[in-house]
Amino acid sequence: MKTLIRTVVSLAAIGSLVACSSIVAPKSTAGSGSAAVAQTPKTHPPIHVRIGLALGGGAAKGFAHIGVIRVLEANGIVPDLVTGTSAGSVVGSMYASGMNGNELLKRANRLDETDLADFTLSTRGFIKGQKLADFINAQVGNRPLEKLAKPFGAVATELDTGRRVVFRVGNTGQAVRASASIPNVFLPTVIAGKRYVDGGLVSPVPVSAAREMGADFVIAVDISARPRAGSATGYLSILDQSVNIMSVAALGQELKQADVVIRPQVQNIGSTSFDARREAMAAGEKAALQAVPVIRSLLMQKEQAMAR
């Protein structure tokens, strides 16, 4: 009997060894001798659409830009870079320095015309422009363009060639002064031996500059006045209308490159009507509010297109 039990146990042990030897480990996909590793799906970084804000020229109508910026920010639409022409460069430089819309509003309400005007007697203009440059430098903490919180480009016209120039480095105040030097009002701004005047002559709303700076999506703010019969009566209004007539073709070329164009209704505000600043800012807010749904929809489409 004992012999029979030993035989059964021995047979069971041999069966177990045979069974164990028949179990085959799954082949490793990582190569010979490597442990099996779970495959994790590849993840792609979220798509970021670089938004450019192109602020056009329009003298005192430029207060409308502040209203636009406040509404965009309130709706979570924050530009990555900013370009400005003339009045747009004044607001744009301060915004790019790190101020938000509410800070711009406070400074606009405190602004006095005498902060910007230094009169002179000259056949080339009656405002020097140095006071404007000093004002801007004070507002941005005397930082050069390349040290501002957001990339910023100030657009001016080289007087002797008619060439468009985008200032992206150097003295911020001087660049804004050049961009806003309305011919026959401001003296031409001299930088590195070259003379510059208002950028509105060649780029009334600097959309192309925003594209060149890397914007995937450009929001343009057009506050330029269209030529109208009987609207030009005084010296400055005649000059303003003359500039608008000369820049009509350039304006069309710029705006067709924008994804969205916001047009605040500021045509009834004069070029020197600083007392209408609240009206201009309110017009900017109203126009931007109407544009927000369109901007969101087009931004979503752009994100989807870039993700493909």
Tab-separated table of C-alpha atoms in Angstrom:
chain	number	residue	atom	x	y	z
A	1	MET	CA	0.000	0.000	0.000
A	2	LYS	CA	2.812	2.349	0.935
A	3	THR	CA	4.427	1.573	-2.371
A	4	LEU	CA	1.216	2.489	-4.206
A	5	ILE	CA	0.936	5.846	-2.388
A	6	ARG	CA	4.557	6.711	-3.203
A	7	THR	CA	3.901	5.913	-6.842
A	8	VAL	CA	0.812	8.166	-6.996
A	9	VAL	CA	2.654	11.071	-5.330
A	10	SER	CA	5.570	10.715	-7.709
A	11	LEU	CA	3.291	10.710	-10.724
A	12	ALA	CA	1.495	13.876	-9.428
A	13	ALA	CA	4.806	15.694	-8.949
A	14	ILE	CA	5.972	14.770	-12.430
A	15	GLY	CA	2.600	16.023	-13.844
A	16	SER	CA	3.000	19.333	-12.097
A	17	LEU	CA	6.459	19.836	-13.498
A	18	VAL	CA	5.250	19.012	-16.987
A	19	ALA	CA	2.334	21.470	-16.642
A	20	CYS	CA	4.641	24.233	-15.443
A	21	SER	CA	6.989	23.722	-18.349
A	22	SER	CA	4.095	24.112	-20.786
A	23	ILE	CA	3.232	27.674	-19.602
A	24	VAL	CA	4.766	30.189	-22.007
A	25	ALA	CA	5.292	33.807	-20.876
A	26	PRO	CA	3.884	36.435	-23.251
A	27	LYS	CA	6.496	37.841	-25.577
A	28	SER	CA	7.787	41.232	-24.585
A	29	THR	CA	7.297	44.007	-27.122
A	30	ALA	CA	10.260	45.808	-25.625
A	31	GLY	CA	12.787	43.245	-26.806
A	32	SER	CA	14.496	40.196	-25.369
A	33	GLY	CA	14.885	40.151	-21.600
A	34	SER	CA	12.689	43.271	-21.096
A	35	ALA	CA	9.565	43.417	-18.966
A	36	ALA	CA	6.250	44.060	-20.685
A	37	VAL	CA	5.467	47.825	-20.726
A	38	ALA	CA	1.975	49.257	-21.198
A	39	GLN	CA	1.758	51.470	-24.258
A	40	THR	CA	0.554	55.024	-23.432
A	41	PRO	CA	-1.149	57.028	-26.142
A	42	LYS	CA	0.759	60.043	-27.421
A	43	THR	CA	-0.566	63.362	-26.196
A	44	HIS	CA	-0.345	66.577	-28.157
A	45	PRO	CA	0.094	69.959	-26.487
A	46	PRO	CA	-3.030	72.131	-26.638
A	47	ILE	CA	-3.248	74.364	-29.675
A	48	HIS	CA	-2.583	78.013	-28.873
A	49	VAL	CA	-3.730	80.552	-31.418
A	50	ARG	CA	-1.510	83.635	-31.249
A	51	ILE	CA	-3.872	86.606	-31.289
A	52	GLY	CA	-2.692	89.926	-32.671
A	53	LEU	CA	-4.489	93.208	-31.938
A	54	ALA	CA	-3.976	95.872	-34.627
A	55	LEU	CA	-4.987	99.353	-33.470
A	56	GLY	CA	-5.524	101.971	-36.166
A	57	GLY	CA	-4.940	105.708	-36.244
A	58	GLY	CA	-7.541	108.385	-35.696
A	59	ALA	CA	-6.261	111.067	-33.290
A	60	ALA	CA	-8.749	111.681	-30.440
A	61	LYS	CA	-10.955	108.883	-31.773
A	62	GLY	CA	-8.220	106.576	-30.474
A	63	PHE	CA	-9.866	106.542	-27.037
A	64	ALA	CA	-12.222	103.979	-28.606
A	65	HIS	CA	-9.364	101.453	-28.500
A	66	ILE	CA	-9.571	101.430	-24.714
A	67	GLY	CA	-13.241	100.450	-24.832
A	68	VAL	CA	-12.435	97.620	-27.239
A	69	ILE	CA	-9.611	96.308	-25.037
A	70	ARG	CA	-11.797	96.344	-21.912
A	71	VAL	CA	-14.524	94.274	-23.572
A	72	LEU	CA	-12.076	91.782	-25.096
A	73	GLU	CA	-10.432	91.229	-21.712
A	74	ALA	CA	-13.796	90.870	-19.951
A	75	ASN	CA	-14.650	88.087	-22.379
A	76	GLY	CA	-11.372	86.226	-21.987
A	77	ILE	CA	-9.950	87.325	-25.338
A	78	VAL	CA	-6.402	88.430	-24.521
A	79	PRO	CA	-4.056	89.386	-27.387
A	80	ASP	CA	-0.565	87.902	-27.435
A	81	LEU	CA	0.900	90.815	-29.382
A	82	VAL	CA	-0.085	94.358	-30.297
A	83	THR	CA	0.594	96.710	-33.196
A	84	GLY	CA	-0.381	100.355	-33.433
A	85	THR	CA	-0.464	103.212	-35.881
A	86	SER	CA	-0.588	106.837	-34.696
A	87	ALA	CA	-3.225	107.032	-31.920
A	88	GLY	CA	-3.230	103.238	-31.960
A	89	SER	CA	0.451	103.229	-31.064
A	90	VAL	CA	-0.211	105.517	-28.097
A	91	VAL	CA	-2.829	103.173	-26.617
A	92	GLY	CA	-1.068	100.048	-27.874
A	93	SER	CA	2.276	100.845	-26.241
A	94	MET	CA	0.640	101.424	-22.871
A	95	TYR	CA	-1.408	98.236	-23.184
A	96	ALA	CA	1.646	96.230	-24.238
A	97	SER	CA	3.537	97.589	-21.222
A	98	GLY	CA	1.289	95.493	-18.974
A	99	MET	CA	-1.647	97.781	-18.225
A	100	ASN	CA	-5.097	96.232	-18.396
A	101	GLY	CA	-8.193	97.899	-19.808
A	102	ASN	CA	-9.292	99.370	-16.501
A	103	GLU	CA	-5.884	100.929	-15.899
A	104	LEU	CA	-5.995	102.440	-19.381
A	105	LEU	CA	-9.432	103.856	-18.603
A	106	LYS	CA	-8.188	105.556	-15.432
A	107	ARG	CA	-5.224	107.113	-17.205
A	108	ALA	CA	-7.382	108.256	-20.101
A	109	ASN	CA	-9.744	110.040	-17.720
A	110	ARG	CA	-6.807	111.842	-16.085
A	111	LEU	CA	-5.136	112.799	-19.354
A	112	ASP	CA	-4.874	116.482	-20.203
A	113	GLU	CA	-4.169	117.692	-23.729
A	114	THR	CA	-1.311	119.792	-22.406
A	115	ASP	CA	0.443	116.552	-21.358
A	116	LEU	CA	1.047	115.842	-25.048
A	117	ALA	CA	1.431	119.195	-26.798
A	118	ASP	CA	4.663	121.219	-26.951
A	119	PHE	CA	4.045	124.019	-29.408
A	120	THR	CA	6.677	125.490	-31.673
A	121	LEU	CA	6.922	127.837	-34.647
A	122	SER	CA	8.042	126.014	-37.765
A	123	THR	CA	7.082	125.654	-41.399
A	124	ARG	CA	7.111	121.860	-40.877
A	125	GLY	CA	4.571	121.749	-38.043
A	126	PHE	CA	3.550	123.413	-34.808
A	127	ILE	CA	4.006	120.570	-32.284
A	128	LYS	CA	7.484	119.218	-31.534
A	129	GLY	CA	6.368	115.813	-30.247
A	130	GLN	CA	9.014	115.441	-27.540
A	131	LYS	CA	6.373	115.889	-24.870
A	132	LEU	CA	4.429	112.961	-26.322
A	133	ALA	CA	7.564	110.805	-26.296
A	134	ASP	CA	8.314	111.740	-22.672
A	135	PHE	CA	4.714	111.016	-21.662
A	136	ILE	CA	4.790	107.538	-23.203
A	137	ASN	CA	8.163	106.691	-21.673
A	138	ALA	CA	6.860	107.709	-18.253
A	139	GLN	CA	3.767	105.534	-18.705
A	140	VAL	CA	5.752	102.427	-19.679
A	141	GLY	CA	8.353	102.848	-16.958
A	142	ASN	CA	11.055	104.005	-19.383
A	143	ARG	CA	11.298	100.496	-20.823
A	144	PRO	CA	12.387	100.049	-24.437
A	145	LEU	CA	10.045	98.324	-26.873
A	146	GLU	CA	11.734	94.943	-26.533
A	147	LYS	CA	11.238	94.967	-22.731
A	148	LEU	CA	7.469	95.532	-22.727
A	149	ALA	CA	5.192	92.813	-21.335
A	150	LYS	CA	3.784	91.963	-24.763
A	151	PRO	CA	5.485	92.130	-28.169
A	152	PHE	CA	4.620	95.518	-29.639
A	153	GLY	CA	5.208	97.169	-32.985
A	154	ALA	CA	4.766	100.891	-33.692
A	155	VAL	CA	4.235	101.660	-37.381
A	156	ALA	CA	5.601	104.840	-38.960
A	157	THR	CA	6.339	106.167	-42.444
A	158	GLU	CA	9.879	107.022	-43.495
A	159	LEU	CA	9.438	110.514	-44.914
A	160	ASP	CA	12.164	110.461	-47.554
A	161	THR	CA	11.238	107.090	-49.068
A	162	GLY	CA	7.580	106.541	-48.211
A	163	ARG	CA	8.575	103.182	-46.756
A	164	ARG	CA	6.579	101.574	-43.964
A	165	VAL	CA	8.679	100.945	-40.851
A	166	VAL	CA	7.719	98.830	-37.835
A	167	PHE	CA	9.624	99.789	-34.683
A	168	ARG	CA	10.039	96.773	-32.395
A	169	VAL	CA	13.192	97.663	-30.465
A	170	GLY	CA	14.524	100.867	-29.007
A	171	ASN	CA	13.066	103.887	-27.259
A	172	THR	CA	9.321	103.346	-26.879
A	173	GLY	CA	8.409	107.009	-26.620
A	174	GLN	CA	10.380	107.951	-29.720
A	175	ALA	CA	8.813	105.122	-31.712
A	176	VAL	CA	5.305	106.233	-30.721
A	177	ARG	CA	6.215	109.835	-31.482
A	178	ALA	CA	7.301	108.793	-34.978
A	179	SER	CA	4.146	106.756	-35.504
A	180	ALA	CA	1.922	109.671	-34.457
A	181	SER	CA	3.738	112.532	-36.205
A	182	ILE	CA	0.872	113.838	-38.327
A	183	PRO	CA	2.420	115.770	-41.247
A	184	ASN	CA	2.266	119.574	-40.888
A	185	VAL	CA	1.029	119.214	-37.308
A	186	PHE	CA	3.968	117.443	-35.651
A	187	LEU	CA	7.543	117.990	-36.695
A	188	PRO	CA	8.984	114.869	-38.345
A	189	THR	CA	10.650	112.580	-35.815
A	190	VAL	CA	14.347	111.932	-36.428
A	191	ILE	CA	15.655	108.501	-35.418
A	192	ALA	CA	19.150	107.365	-36.380
A	193	GLY	CA	19.392	110.156	-38.936
A	194	LYS	CA	16.120	109.307	-40.710
A	195	ARG	CA	12.900	111.305	-40.645
A	196	TYR	CA	9.586	109.677	-39.838
A	197	VAL	CA	5.954	110.778	-39.986
A	198	ASP	CA	2.557	109.292	-39.199
A	199	GLY	CA	2.230	105.584	-40.002
A	200	GLY	CA	-1.345	106.123	-41.161
A	201	LEU	CA	-0.078	107.257	-44.553
A	202	VAL	CA	1.021	103.709	-45.439
A	203	SER	CA	-0.625	101.468	-42.840
A	204	PRO	CA	-3.764	103.011	-41.302
A	205	VAL	CA	-4.555	99.794	-39.386
A	206	PRO	CA	-1.354	97.733	-38.964
A	207	VAL	CA	-2.662	94.234	-39.699
A	208	SER	CA	0.285	93.242	-41.897
A	209	ALA	CA	2.686	94.179	-39.091
A	210	ALA	CA	0.805	91.878	-36.706
A	211	ARG	CA	1.079	89.031	-39.231
A	212	GLU	CA	4.809	89.647	-39.600
A	213	MET	CA	5.185	89.472	-35.822
A	214	GLY	CA	3.673	85.983	-35.761
A	215	ALA	CA	-0.061	86.442	-35.222
A	216	ASP	CA	-2.234	83.507	-36.315
A	217	PHE	CA	-5.423	85.491	-35.803
A	218	VAL	CA	-5.693	89.283	-36.114
A	219	ILE	CA	-8.367	91.519	-34.629
A	220	ALA	CA	-8.232	94.913	-36.347
A	221	VAL	CA	-9.756	98.063	-34.879
A	222	ASP	CA	-10.565	100.633	-37.558
A	223	ILE	CA	-11.385	104.130	-36.301
A	224	SER	CA	-10.428	105.967	-39.490
A	225	ALA	CA	-12.899	108.492	-40.845
A	226	ARG	CA	-14.224	107.994	-44.357
A	227	PRO	CA	-14.129	111.074	-46.595
A	228	ARG	CA	-17.495	112.847	-46.388
A	229	ALA	CA	-18.843	115.886	-48.213
A	230	GLY	CA	-18.927	118.988	-46.027
A	231	SER	CA	-17.181	117.351	-43.070
A	232	ALA	CA	-13.856	119.164	-43.568
A	233	THR	CA	-14.196	122.798	-42.580
A	234	GLY	CA	-11.296	123.841	-40.309
A	235	TYR	CA	-7.551	123.467	-40.843
A	236	LEU	CA	-7.175	120.262	-38.846
A	237	SER	CA	-10.317	118.635	-40.225
A	238	ILE	CA	-9.188	119.403	-43.785
A	239	LEU	CA	-5.788	117.915	-43.014
A	240	ASP	CA	-7.400	114.851	-41.425
A	241	GLN	CA	-9.655	114.311	-44.433
A	242	SER	CA	-6.688	114.712	-46.787
A	243	VAL	CA	-4.766	111.987	-44.951
A	244	ASN	CA	-7.831	109.724	-45.031
A	245	ILE	CA	-8.211	110.195	-48.790
A	246	MET	CA	-4.551	109.368	-49.393
A	247	SER	CA	-4.708	106.228	-47.263
A	248	VAL	CA	-7.954	104.678	-48.576
A	249	ALA	CA	-6.148	102.134	-50.774
A	250	ALA	CA	-3.666	101.232	-48.023
A	251	LEU	CA	-6.530	100.777	-45.564
A	252	GLY	CA	-8.254	98.288	-47.847
A	253	GLN	CA	-5.052	96.296	-48.289
A	254	GLU	CA	-4.566	96.064	-44.539
A	255	LEU	CA	-8.126	95.188	-43.528
A	256	LYS	CA	-8.457	92.318	-45.975
A	257	GLN	CA	-5.677	90.553	-44.055
A	258	ALA	CA	-7.600	90.693	-40.753
A	259	ASP	CA	-9.737	87.871	-39.370
A	260	VAL	CA	-12.116	90.291	-37.648
A	261	VAL	CA	-12.534	94.045	-38.100
A	262	ILE	CA	-14.103	96.074	-35.290
A	263	ARG	CA	-15.402	99.492	-36.360
A	264	PRO	CA	-16.428	101.747	-33.467
A	265	GLN	CA	-18.858	104.434	-34.612
A	266	VAL	CA	-16.676	107.480	-33.918
A	267	GLN	CA	-17.035	109.320	-37.220
A	268	ASN	CA	-18.713	112.283	-35.503
A	269	ILE	CA	-15.842	112.764	-33.070
A	270	GLY	CA	-13.306	115.331	-34.191
A	271	SER	CA	-9.581	114.707	-34.414
A	272	THR	CA	-8.889	117.014	-31.470
A	273	SER	CA	-12.061	116.330	-29.441
A	274	PHE	CA	-10.425	115.134	-26.225
A	275	ASP	CA	-13.581	116.136	-24.377
A	276	ALA	CA	-15.406	113.340	-26.226
A	277	ARG	CA	-13.129	110.617	-24.813
A	278	ARG	CA	-15.938	108.939	-22.829
A	279	GLU	CA	-18.134	108.854	-25.915
A	280	ALA	CA	-15.292	107.299	-27.905
A	281	MET	CA	-14.597	104.641	-25.259
A	282	ALA	CA	-18.293	103.781	-25.054
A	283	ALA	CA	-18.397	103.396	-28.841
A	284	GLY	CA	-15.424	101.045	-28.640
A	285	GLU	CA	-17.142	98.935	-26.004
A	286	LYS	CA	-20.359	98.704	-28.009
A	287	ALA	CA	-18.607	97.664	-31.216
A	288	ALA	CA	-16.454	95.091	-29.413
A	289	LEU	CA	-19.459	93.533	-27.654
A	290	GLN	CA	-21.111	93.001	-31.023
A	291	ALA	CA	-17.933	91.363	-32.338
A	292	VAL	CA	-17.289	88.962	-29.426
A	293	PRO	CA	-19.525	86.079	-30.669
A	294	VAL	CA	-17.918	86.267	-34.116
A	295	ILE	CA	-14.417	86.335	-32.642
A	296	ARG	CA	-15.107	83.286	-30.469
A	297	SER	CA	-16.560	81.327	-33.379
A	298	LEU	CA	-13.683	82.142	-35.706
A	299	LEU	CA	-11.094	81.421	-33.014
A	300	MET	CA	-12.596	77.965	-32.538
A	301	GLN	CA	-12.444	77.361	-36.279
A	302	LYS	CA	-8.819	78.496	-36.339
A	303	GLU	CA	-7.925	76.137	-33.461
A	304	GLN	CA	-9.551	73.219	-35.268
A	305	ALA	CA	-7.739	74.057	-38.494
A	306	MET	CA	-4.385	74.316	-36.725
A	307	ALA	CA	-4.961	70.998	-34.950
A	308	ARG	CA	-5.310	69.058	-38.205
